[in-house]
Coordinates of C-alpha atoms and ligand atoms in Angstrom, one line a residue:
X1 CA -7.5 28.8 9.3
X2 CA -9.2 25.4 9.1
X3 CA -7.7 22.0 9.7
X4 CA -10.1 20.3 7.4
X5 CA -8.2 18.0 5.0
X6 CA -9.1 17.9 1.4
X7 CA -8.4 14.5 -0.2
X8 CA -8.6 14.4 -4.0
X9 CA -9.3 11.0 -5.5
X10 CA -11.5 8.4 -3.9
X11 CA -9.7 5.3 -5.1
X12 CA -8.3 2.8 -2.7
X13 CA -5.7 5.2 -1.4
X14 CA -7.9 8.2 -0.9
X15 CA -10.5 5.9 0.8
X16 CA -7.9 4.6 3.2
X17 CA -6.6 8.2 3.8
X18 CA -10.1 9.4 4.7
X19 CA -11.0 6.4 6.8
X20 CA -7.8 6.8 8.9
X21 CA -8.3 10.6 9.3
X22 CA -12.0 10.2 10.0
X23 CA -11.4 7.6 12.8
X24 CA -8.9 10.0 14.3
X25 CA -11.7 12.6 14.3
X26 CA -9.9 14.9 11.8
X27 CA -12.6 16.6 9.5
X28 CA -12.2 15.5 5.9
X29 CA -13.7 16.0 2.5
X30 CA -13.0 13.2 0.1
X31 CA -13.8 14.2 -3.5
X32 CA -13.6 12.4 -6.9
X33 CA -14.5 13.6 -10.3
X34 CA -15.9 10.3 -11.3
X35 CA -19.7 10.2 -11.0
X36 CA -19.9 6.4 -10.6
X37 CA -17.5 3.9 -9.2
X38 CA -15.8 1.5 -11.6
X39 CA -16.8 -2.2 -11.4
X40 CA -13.6 -3.8 -12.8
X41 CA -11.4 -5.8 -10.7
X42 CA -8.0 -4.1 -11.3
X43 CA -5.8 -4.6 -8.2
X44 CA -6.8 -8.0 -6.7
X45 CA -4.1 -8.7 -4.1
X46 CA -4.2 -7.5 -0.5
X47 CA -1.1 -8.5 1.4
X48 CA -0.9 -9.4 5.1
X49 CA 0.7 -6.1 6.3
X50 CA -2.0 -4.2 4.7
X51 CA -4.6 -6.3 6.4
X52 CA -2.9 -5.8 9.7
X53 CA -3.1 -2.1 9.3
X54 CA -6.6 -1.9 8.0
X55 CA -7.8 -4.0 10.9
X56 CA -7.3 -1.0 13.1
X57 CA -10.1 0.7 11.3
X58 CA -12.2 -2.5 11.6
X59 CA -12.2 -3.2 7.8
X60 CA -10.1 -6.4 7.5
X61 CA -12.8 -9.0 8.7
X62 CA -15.2 -7.8 6.0
X63 CA -12.6 -7.8 3.2
X64 CA -11.5 -11.3 4.3
X65 CA -15.1 -12.6 4.3
X66 CA -15.4 -11.5 0.6
X67 CA -12.1 -12.6 -0.7
X68 CA -10.2 -15.7 -1.6
X69 CA -7.2 -16.6 0.7
X70 CA -4.1 -17.7 -1.3
X71 CA -1.5 -19.4 0.8
X72 CA 1.2 -20.3 -1.8
X73 CA 2.7 -19.1 -5.0
X74 CA 4.2 -21.5 -7.6
X75 CA 6.6 -21.0 -10.6
X76 CA 6.6 -23.6 -13.3
X77 CA 9.0 -23.7 -16.4
X78 CA 7.7 -25.9 -19.1
X79 CA 6.2 -28.7 -17.0
X80 CA 8.8 -28.5 -14.3
X81 CA 8.0 -26.9 -10.9
X82 CA 10.7 -24.2 -10.3
X83 CA 9.7 -22.8 -7.0
X84 CA 7.1 -22.6 -4.4
X85 CA 6.7 -19.9 -1.8
X86 CA 4.3 -20.5 1.1
X87 CA 2.7 -17.7 3.1
X88 CA 0.9 -19.9 5.6
X89 CA 3.9 -19.9 8.0
X90 CA 4.4 -16.1 8.0
X91 CA 4.1 -14.7 11.6
X92 CA 1.0 -12.6 11.1
X93 CA -2.6 -12.9 12.1
X94 CA -3.3 -12.9 8.3
X95 CA -0.9 -15.6 6.7
X96 CA -2.3 -15.3 3.2
X97 CA -2.6 -13.1 0.2
X98 CA -6.3 -12.0 -0.1
X99 CA -7.6 -11.9 -3.6
X100 CA -10.4 -9.4 -3.9
X101 CA -11.4 -7.3 -6.8
X102 CA -10.5 -3.6 -6.3
X103 CA -14.1 -2.6 -6.8
X104 CA -15.1 -4.7 -3.7
X105 CA -12.2 -3.4 -1.7
X106 CA -13.3 0.2 -2.5
X107 CA -16.9 -0.7 -1.5
X108 CA -15.8 -2.1 1.9
X109 CA -13.7 0.9 2.7
X110 CA -16.6 3.3 1.5
X111 CA -19.1 1.5 3.9
X112 CA -16.6 1.9 6.8
X113 CA -16.1 5.5 6.0
X114 CA -19.9 6.0 6.1
X115 CA -19.7 4.9 9.8
X116 CA -17.8 8.1 10.4
X117 CA -20.3 10.2 8.4
X118 CA -17.6 11.2 5.9
X119 CA -18.8 9.5 2.7
X120 CA -16.8 10.3 -0.5
X121 CA -18.4 13.0 -2.8
X122 CA -18.4 11.7 -6.3
X123 CA -18.9 14.1 -9.3
X124 CA -16.7 16.8 -7.7
X125 CA -13.5 17.8 -9.5
X126 CA -10.6 19.8 -8.1
X127 CA -10.0 22.5 -10.7
X128 CA -7.2 24.7 -9.3
X129 CA -5.6 25.3 -5.9
X130 CA -3.3 27.8 -4.3
X131 CA -1.5 27.5 -1.0
X132 CA 0.0 29.8 1.6
X133 CA 1.3 29.4 5.2
X134 CA -2.2 29.0 6.5
X135 CA -3.8 26.5 4.1
X136 CA -4.9 25.5 0.7
X137 CA -7.6 27.3 -1.2
X138 CA -9.3 24.9 -3.7
X139 CA -11.7 25.6 -6.4
X140 CA -14.1 22.6 -6.9
X141 CA -16.5 22.0 -9.7
X142 CA -19.6 19.8 -9.2
X143 CA -21.0 17.6 -11.9
X144 CA -24.0 20.0 -12.2
X145 CA -21.6 22.8 -13.1
X146 CA -21.7 24.5 -9.8
X147 CA -18.3 25.9 -8.6
X148 CA -17.2 26.4 -5.1
X149 CA -14.0 27.8 -3.5
X150 CA -13.1 26.7 0.0
X151 CA -10.0 26.9 2.2
X152 CA -8.6 23.8 3.7
X153 CA -5.8 23.1 6.2
X154 CA -4.1 20.5 4.0
X155 CA -4.5 18.9 0.6
X156 CA -3.7 15.2 -0.1
X157 CA -3.3 14.2 -3.7
X158 CA -4.6 10.6 -4.1
X159 CA -5.5 11.5 -7.7
X160 CA -3.8 8.6 -9.5
X161 CA -0.9 8.2 -11.9
X162 CA -1.9 11.1 -14.0
X163 CA -2.2 13.3 -10.9
X164 CA -3.3 16.8 -12.0
X165 CA -2.1 18.0 -8.6
X166 CA 1.5 16.7 -9.3
X167 CA 1.4 18.5 -12.6
X168 CA 0.2 21.7 -11.0
X169 CA 3.0 21.6 -8.4
X170 CA 5.5 21.0 -11.3
X171 CA 6.9 18.0 -9.6
X172 CA 8.9 15.6 -11.9
X173 CA 7.8 12.0 -12.2
X174 CA 11.1 10.4 -13.0
X175 CA 11.4 7.0 -14.6
X176 CA 10.4 5.3 -17.9
X177 CA 8.2 2.7 -19.6
X178 CA 9.2 -1.0 -19.9
X179 CA 9.2 -2.2 -23.5
X180 CA 6.5 -5.0 -23.5
X181 CA 2.8 -4.9 -23.8
X182 CA 0.6 -7.1 -21.5
X183 CA -2.9 -8.5 -21.6
X184 CA -5.0 -9.3 -18.6
X185 CA -8.3 -11.1 -18.4
X186 CA -10.7 -12.3 -15.7
X187 CA -12.0 -15.6 -16.8
X188 CA -14.2 -18.4 -15.7
X189 CA -11.9 -21.4 -15.9
X190 CA -11.5 -25.2 -15.4
X191 CA -8.6 -27.4 -15.3
X192 CA -6.2 -25.6 -12.9
X193 CA -3.3 -27.8 -11.8
X194 CA -3.3 -26.2 -8.4
X195 CA -6.0 -25.8 -5.7
X196 CA -8.0 -22.6 -5.3
X197 CA -5.7 -21.3 -2.7
X198 CA -2.6 -21.2 -4.8
X199 CA -1.4 -18.8 -7.5
X200 CA 0.8 -20.0 -10.3
X201 CA 3.1 -18.6 -12.9
X202 CA 4.5 -20.3 -16.0
X203 CA 7.8 -19.1 -17.3
X204 CA 7.8 -19.8 -21.1
X205 CA 10.1 -18.9 -23.9
X206 CA 7.4 -16.6 -25.3
X207 CA 7.0 -14.8 -21.9
X208 CA 5.3 -15.3 -18.6
X209 CA 1.6 -16.4 -17.9
X210 CA 0.3 -15.9 -14.4
X211 CA -2.9 -17.2 -12.8
X212 CA -4.5 -15.5 -9.8
X213 CA -7.4 -17.6 -8.3
X214 CA -10.1 -15.0 -7.4
X215 CA -13.1 -17.3 -6.6
X216 CA -14.2 -20.9 -7.4
X217 CA -13.8 -21.3 -11.1
X218 CA -12.7 -17.7 -11.6
X219 CA -9.2 -16.5 -12.4
X220 CA -7.2 -13.4 -13.2
X221 CA -4.8 -14.2 -16.1
X222 CA -1.8 -12.0 -17.0
X223 CA 0.4 -12.6 -20.1
X224 CA 3.1 -10.7 -21.8
X225 CA 2.4 -9.8 -25.5
X226 CA 4.8 -8.4 -28.0
X227 CA 7.4 -5.7 -27.5
X228 CA 5.6 -2.3 -27.4
X229 CA 5.3 -0.7 -30.8
X230 CA 3.2 2.4 -31.1
X231 CA -0.4 2.4 -29.9
X232 CA -1.7 0.2 -27.1
X233 CA -2.9 -3.1 -28.6
X234 CA -6.6 -4.2 -28.2
X235 CA -7.1 -7.0 -25.7
X236 CA -6.8 -10.5 -27.2
X237 CA -10.0 -12.4 -28.0
X238 CA -11.0 -15.2 -25.7
X239 CA -9.7 -17.7 -28.4
X240 CA -6.4 -15.9 -28.5
X241 CA -6.1 -16.0 -24.7
X242 CA -6.9 -19.7 -24.8
X243 CA -4.2 -20.2 -27.4
X244 CA -1.7 -18.4 -25.1
X245 CA -2.7 -20.7 -22.2
X246 CA -2.4 -23.9 -24.4
X247 CA 1.0 -22.9 -25.6
X248 CA 2.6 -21.5 -22.4
X249 CA 0.5 -23.2 -19.7
X250 CA -1.4 -26.4 -19.7
X251 CA -3.7 -27.9 -22.3
X252 CA -5.9 -29.1 -19.4
X253 CA -6.8 -25.4 -18.6
X254 CA -10.0 -24.5 -20.4
X255 CA -11.1 -20.8 -20.4
X256 CA -14.8 -20.0 -20.2
X257 CA -16.5 -16.6 -20.4
X258 CA -14.4 -13.5 -20.0
X259 CA -15.6 -11.1 -17.2
X260 CA -13.1 -8.4 -18.1
X261 CA -10.1 -8.1 -20.5
X262 CA -7.6 -5.2 -20.8
X263 CA -4.1 -4.4 -22.0
X264 CA -1.4 -2.4 -20.2
X265 CA 2.1 -1.2 -20.4
X266 CA 4.4 -1.0 -17.3
X267 CA 5.5 2.4 -16.2
X268 CA 8.1 2.7 -13.4
X269 CA 8.1 6.2 -12.0
X270 CA 8.4 8.0 -8.8
X271 CA 7.9 11.6 -7.6
X272 CA 10.9 13.5 -6.3
X273 CA 9.2 14.5 -3.1
X274 CA 6.0 13.3 -1.4
X275 CA 5.5 16.7 0.2
X276 CA 5.2 20.3 -1.2
X277 CA 4.3 22.6 1.7
X278 CA 0.7 21.9 2.7
X279 CA 0.2 19.4 -0.1
X280 CA 1.1 15.6 0.2
X281 CA 1.0 13.0 -2.5
X282 CA 0.1 9.4 -2.0
X283 CA -0.5 6.2 -4.1
X284 CA -0.2 6.1 -7.8
X285 CA 0.1 10.0 -7.8
X286 CA 3.5 9.3 -6.2
X287 CA 4.7 6.0 -7.6
X288 CA 3.8 3.6 -10.3
X289 CA 5.4 0.3 -11.1
X290 CA 5.1 -3.2 -12.6
X291 CA 2.1 -5.1 -11.3
X292 CA 4.4 -8.1 -10.7
X293 CA 4.2 -8.9 -7.0
X294 CA 0.8 -7.0 -6.9
X295 CA 2.1 -4.2 -4.6
X296 CA 0.9 -1.0 -6.1
X297 CA -2.4 -0.7 -4.3
X298 CA -0.9 -1.9 -1.0
X299 CA 2.0 0.5 -1.2
X300 CA -0.4 3.4 -1.7
X301 CA -2.7 2.3 1.2
X302 CA 0.4 2.1 3.5
X303 CA 1.4 5.6 2.3
X304 CA -1.9 6.8 3.6
X305 CA -1.7 5.0 7.0
X306 CA 1.9 6.4 7.4
X307 CA 0.7 10.0 6.8
X308 CA -2.6 9.8 8.6
X309 CA -1.5 9.6 12.3
X310 CA 1.1 12.3 11.8
X311 CA -1.4 14.7 10.2
X312 CA -4.0 13.8 12.9
X313 CA -1.6 14.7 15.6
X314 CA -0.9 18.0 14.0
X315 CA -4.5 18.8 13.1
X316 CA -5.7 18.0 16.5
X317 CA -3.1 20.1 18.2
X318 CA -1.5 17.3 20.1
X319 CA 1.9 17.9 21.6
X320 CA 3.8 16.7 18.5
X321 CA 5.9 19.3 16.5
X322 CA 4.6 19.8 13.0
X323 CA 8.1 18.8 11.7
X324 CA 6.7 15.2 12.3
X325 CA 5.1 15.6 8.9
X326 CA 8.4 15.7 7.1
X327 CA 9.0 12.1 8.0
X328 CA 6.3 11.1 5.7
X329 CA 8.5 11.7 2.7
X330 CA 11.6 10.5 4.4
X331 CA 10.0 7.2 5.3
X332 CA 7.7 6.4 2.3
X333 CA 9.9 7.5 -0.6
X334 CA 12.5 4.8 0.1
X335 CA 9.7 2.2 0.3
X336 CA 8.3 3.3 -3.0
X337 CA 11.7 3.2 -4.6
X338 CA 12.3 -0.3 -3.3
X339 CA 9.0 -1.6 -4.6
X340 CA 9.6 -0.2 -8.0
X341 CA 13.2 -1.8 -8.1
X342 CA 11.8 -5.2 -6.9
X343 CA 8.8 -5.4 -9.1
X344 CA 11.0 -4.3 -12.1
X345 CA 13.5 -7.0 -11.3
X346 CA 10.8 -9.7 -11.1
X347 CA 9.4 -8.5 -14.4
X348 CA 12.8 -8.6 -16.1
X349 CA 13.6 -12.1 -14.8
X350 CA 10.2 -13.3 -16.0
X351 CA 10.5 -11.8 -19.5
X352 CA 13.9 -12.9 -20.4
X353 CA 13.8 -13.9 -24.1
X354 CA 17.2 -15.3 -25.0
X355 CA 16.9 -19.1 -24.8
X356 CA 20.4 -19.6 -23.2
X357 CA 19.6 -16.9 -20.6
X358 CA 16.3 -18.5 -20.0
X359 CA 18.1 -21.9 -19.2
X360 CA 20.5 -20.2 -16.9
X361 CA 17.7 -18.3 -15.2
X362 CA 15.7 -21.6 -14.6
X363 CA 18.8 -23.4 -13.2
X364 CA 19.7 -20.6 -10.8
X365 CA 16.1 -19.9 -9.8
X366 CA 15.5 -23.6 -9.0
X367 CA 18.5 -23.6 -6.8
X368 CA 18.2 -20.2 -5.2
X369 CA 14.5 -20.3 -4.6
X370 CA 14.9 -23.4 -2.7
X371 CA 17.3 -21.8 -0.1
X372 CA 15.6 -20.9 3.1
X373 CA 17.1 -17.4 3.4
X374 CA 16.0 -16.6 -0.1
X375 CA 12.6 -17.9 0.6
X376 CA 12.3 -15.9 3.8
X377 CA 13.4 -12.7 2.0
X378 CA 10.9 -13.3 -0.8
X379 CA 8.1 -13.9 1.7
X380 CA 8.9 -10.9 3.7
X381 CA 8.9 -8.6 0.7
X382 CA 5.8 -10.1 -1.0
X383 CA 3.7 -10.0 2.3
X384 CA 5.2 -6.6 3.1
X385 CA 5.9 -7.5 6.7
X386 CA 9.6 -6.8 6.2
X387 CA 8.9 -3.2 5.4
X388 CA 10.4 -1.0 8.1
X389 CA 11.7 2.5 8.7
X390 CA 15.1 1.7 10.0
X391 CA 16.6 5.0 8.8
X392 CA 13.7 7.1 9.9
X393 CA 14.4 10.5 11.8
X394 CA 11.6 9.3 14.1
X395 CA 13.6 6.4 15.5
X396 CA 15.2 6.6 18.9
X397 CA 18.9 6.5 18.2
X398 CA 20.0 7.9 21.6
X399 CA 20.0 4.4 23.2
X400 CA 21.8 2.8 20.4
X401 CA 18.5 1.2 19.4
X402 CA 19.1 -0.9 16.3
X403 CA 15.5 -2.3 16.3
X404 CA 13.8 1.0 15.9
X405 CA 11.6 1.3 12.9
X406 CA 10.8 -2.4 12.6
X407 CA 7.3 -3.7 12.1
X408 CA 5.6 -4.8 15.3
X409 CA 3.3 -7.8 14.9
X410 CA -0.2 -6.9 16.1
X411 CA -0.9 -8.5 19.5
X412 CA -3.3 -11.5 19.2
X413 CA -5.9 -9.8 21.3
X414 CA -5.7 -6.6 19.6
X415 CA -9.2 -5.2 18.8
X416 CA -10.0 -2.9 16.0
X417 CA -10.2 0.7 17.1
X418 CA -13.5 2.6 16.5
X419 CA -14.9 6.1 16.3
X420 CA -13.3 8.5 18.7
X421 CA -9.8 7.1 18.4
X422 CA -6.9 9.4 19.0
X423 CA -3.7 8.9 17.1
X424 CA -1.6 7.5 20.0
X425 CA 1.6 5.6 20.6
X426 CA 1.1 2.5 22.6
X427 CA 3.4 1.1 25.4
X428 CA 4.3 -2.6 25.8
X429 CA 6.3 -3.4 28.9
X430 CA 7.5 -6.5 30.9
X431 CA 6.3 -7.1 34.4
X432 CA 9.7 -6.0 35.8
X433 CA 9.4 -2.5 34.4
X434 CA 6.8 -1.4 36.9
X435 CA 4.6 1.6 36.4
X436 CA 5.6 4.6 34.1
X437 CA 6.7 7.8 35.8
X438 CA 4.0 10.4 36.2
X439 CA 6.0 12.7 33.8
X440 CA 5.4 10.3 31.0
X441 CA 1.8 11.2 30.8
X442 CA 1.3 12.6 27.4
X443 CA -1.5 13.2 24.9
X444 CA 0.6 11.2 22.5
X445 CA 0.5 8.0 24.4
X446 CA -2.3 5.5 25.2
X447 CA -2.3 5.2 29.0
X448 CA -3.0 1.4 28.8
X449 CA 0.1 -0.7 28.9
X450 CA 0.2 -4.0 27.0
X451 CA 2.6 -7.0 27.7
X452 CA 5.9 -6.7 25.9
X453 CA 6.4 -9.4 23.2
X454 CA 10.1 -9.8 24.1
X455 CA 11.7 -9.9 27.5
X456 CA 11.2 -7.4 30.4
X457 CA 11.9 -4.2 28.6
X458 CA 9.8 -1.4 27.4
X459 CA 8.6 -0.8 23.9
X460 CA 7.0 2.4 22.5
X461 CA 5.0 1.6 19.4
X462 CA 3.9 4.1 16.8
X463 CA 0.2 4.5 16.0
X464 CA 1.0 2.7 12.7
X465 CA 2.5 -0.3 14.3
X466 CA 6.3 0.3 14.0
X467 CA 8.8 0.4 16.9
X468 CA 9.8 3.8 18.0
X469 CA 11.9 3.0 21.1
X470 CA 13.0 -0.1 22.8
X471 CA 14.3 0.6 26.3
X472 CA 15.6 -1.5 29.1
X473 CA 13.3 -2.6 31.9
X474 CA 12.3 0.6 34.1
X475 CA 14.0 2.9 31.7
X476 CA 10.9 5.1 31.4
X477 CA 13.3 8.0 31.0
X478 CA 14.2 7.0 27.5
X479 CA 10.6 7.1 26.6
X480 CA 10.2 10.5 28.1
X481 CA 13.2 11.8 26.2
X482 CA 11.7 10.4 23.0
X483 CA 8.3 12.1 23.5
X484 CA 10.0 15.3 24.5
X485 CA 12.0 15.3 21.2
X486 CA 8.8 14.7 19.2
X487 CA 7.2 17.6 21.0
X488 CA 10.1 20.0 20.4
X489 CA 10.9 18.7 16.9
X490 CA 14.5 18.0 16.4
X491 CA 14.9 18.9 12.7
X492 CA 14.5 21.9 10.5
X493 CA 11.4 21.9 8.2
X494 CA 12.9 21.9 4.7
X495 CA 9.5 21.8 3.1
X496 CA 8.4 25.1 4.5
X497 CA 10.9 26.7 2.1
X498 CA 9.2 24.9 -0.7
X499 CA 5.8 26.5 -0.1
X500 CA 4.5 28.1 -3.3
X501 CA 1.5 28.8 -5.2
X502 CA 0.2 26.3 -7.6
X503 CA -2.9 26.0 -9.8
Ligands
FAD1 C1 -5.1 -3.7 -14.7 C2 -4.6 -3.3 -13.4 C3 -4.2 -4.3 -12.5 C4 -3.7 -4.0 -11.3 N1 -3.4 -5.0 -10.4 C5 -2.8 -4.7 -9.2 C6 -2.6 -5.7 -8.2 O1 -2.9 -6.9 -8.4 N2 -2.2 -5.3 -7.0 C7 -1.9 -4.0 -6.7 O2 -1.5 -3.7 -5.6 N3 -2.1 -3.0 -7.6 C8 -2.6 -3.3 -8.9 N4 -2.9 -2.4 -9.7 C9 -2.6 -1.0 -9.5 C10 -3.8 -0.3 -8.7 O3 -5.0 -0.4 -9.4 C11 -3.4 1.1 -8.4 O4 -2.2 1.1 -7.7 C12 -4.5 1.7 -7.5 O5 -5.7 1.9 -8.1 C13 -4.0 3.1 -7.1 O6 -4.9 3.6 -6.3 P1 -4.9 5.3 -6.1 O7 -6.1 5.5 -5.1 O8 -3.6 5.8 -5.8 O9 -5.4 5.9 -7.6 P2 -6.6 5.6 -8.5 O10 -7.3 4.3 -8.1 O11 -6.2 5.8 -9.8 O12 -7.6 6.8 -8.1 C14 -7.4 8.1 -8.4 C15 -8.7 8.9 -8.5 O13 -8.5 10.3 -8.6 C16 -9.5 10.8 -9.3 N5 -9.1 12.1 -9.8 C17 -8.1 12.4 -10.6 N6 -8.0 13.8 -10.8 C18 -9.0 14.3 -10.1 C19 -9.5 15.7 -9.9 N7 -8.9 16.7 -10.5 N8 -10.5 15.9 -9.1 C20 -11.2 14.9 -8.4 N9 -10.8 13.6 -8.6 C21 -9.7 13.3 -9.4 C22 -9.8 9.8 -10.4 O14 -11.1 10.0 -10.9 C23 -9.6 8.5 -9.7 O15 -10.8 7.9 -9.2 C24 -3.4 -2.6 -11.0 C25 -3.8 -1.6 -11.9 C26 -4.4 -1.9 -13.1 C27 -4.8 -0.9 -14.0

């Protein structure tokens, strides 16, 4: 039996998964059948919560140095401003959306992975796999035709929306396809009505037109086309893009050279379970949705971060019960479902075609999006800082703890972790709490105690920065009880019954 983890797919999600496991000193192999990385921009938005989480592997500073910080999003209907959402007052060390081509994001993650001597292996394809109670046996084919079979402890499918692993497991990918075709283009551009740090959307009777500022004079443009009808359309010519911009946007905007153009259709689908025995699915392999809101890649990376510490605790034989792994599905599937629902709603609102309904939408949006609670809700969901695991089986419910599962803001002096990290819970405590009891020493908890953000009580924070327990001052017993429960495992392992062969 080996605890080496095989990660299939070295896109942003597979890279994040490998980086997290490698810094927790779990042996990994990250393979991808592509022989060369793509150089197109694809996902260009990285949201604050993702930056908070990637900072623990030391990757955020380099990403930020390469990207463009966007601090506001505007919606315009005709020539009338409808709404403005600002990110610069969000309570995070990263109060902005970072615009960075996916190819650059992948290059940064790859460089960080190399620090842990675990680079991705390109030109290696997973052909088949079988699993049993001890592990997963995978057959891999190299680009030169060489075939190898190896046994791994676990298999993680980061193999994208067409996931061969999902197909092998026979897992359904429920959902459908939205009925409109879309065009996107990365253009050199002049005449933007907004500064470089603001993105803007036009709601027009023909459909929406969105501008993402990527770098000085360079923008990602997305526009809806006609209703889907048969084959995927070819991307519009630069002249056709300019005509769309003139009609739906502003005649002051002048498009220059196109760096990349493409068309796409929106699928909204989610897998029925994120775990099948020793196989986990993450990223586009588990959920796909509208790019409205730019959450796809971010959601996948956060899947990886949620799973990595749990798997690391189990692989390293720390005193956490393996049933901990079941919480990956319990926690991340509802998040995926919510992202699909929200992105779908935003897309439907933006693509309303009936002129009367458009008028009503504009009036309602102008009013509602000016309300502070609506603004806060929108900010929380776009920046992903409102994501939490409030119904998680990992939450301490014994002490009537209603805050458990919430995101914990990183501490201002938090430094990135490095090689040799263990996946550990951290303690934050007020002065009045004194020292922890000797019985609390556990290989699951970092011995250093940080100051509590609120009051004098004790907070136990998960390795992925969510609150596990909030206890009263000096109530170290609640923390002990929680860790004891984690070691014993309080729930059955439904996925064990789902172990089966695939390939
Ligand atoms: C045009 C476009 C714009 C987008 N814009 C945004 C945006 O603004 N914000 C956002 O968050 N998201 C956006 N997305 C979505 C984003 O690109 C995806 O969510 C993201 O790439 C998913 O990452 P992933 O790692 O899960 O999968 P992928 O990036 O698809 O990677 C899967 C990898 O698995 C490999 N693979 C498959 N099968 C095998 C096998 N058998 N053996 C070995 N390797 C295999 C593939 O070669 C591939 O490299 C956009 C997508 C597109 C297409």
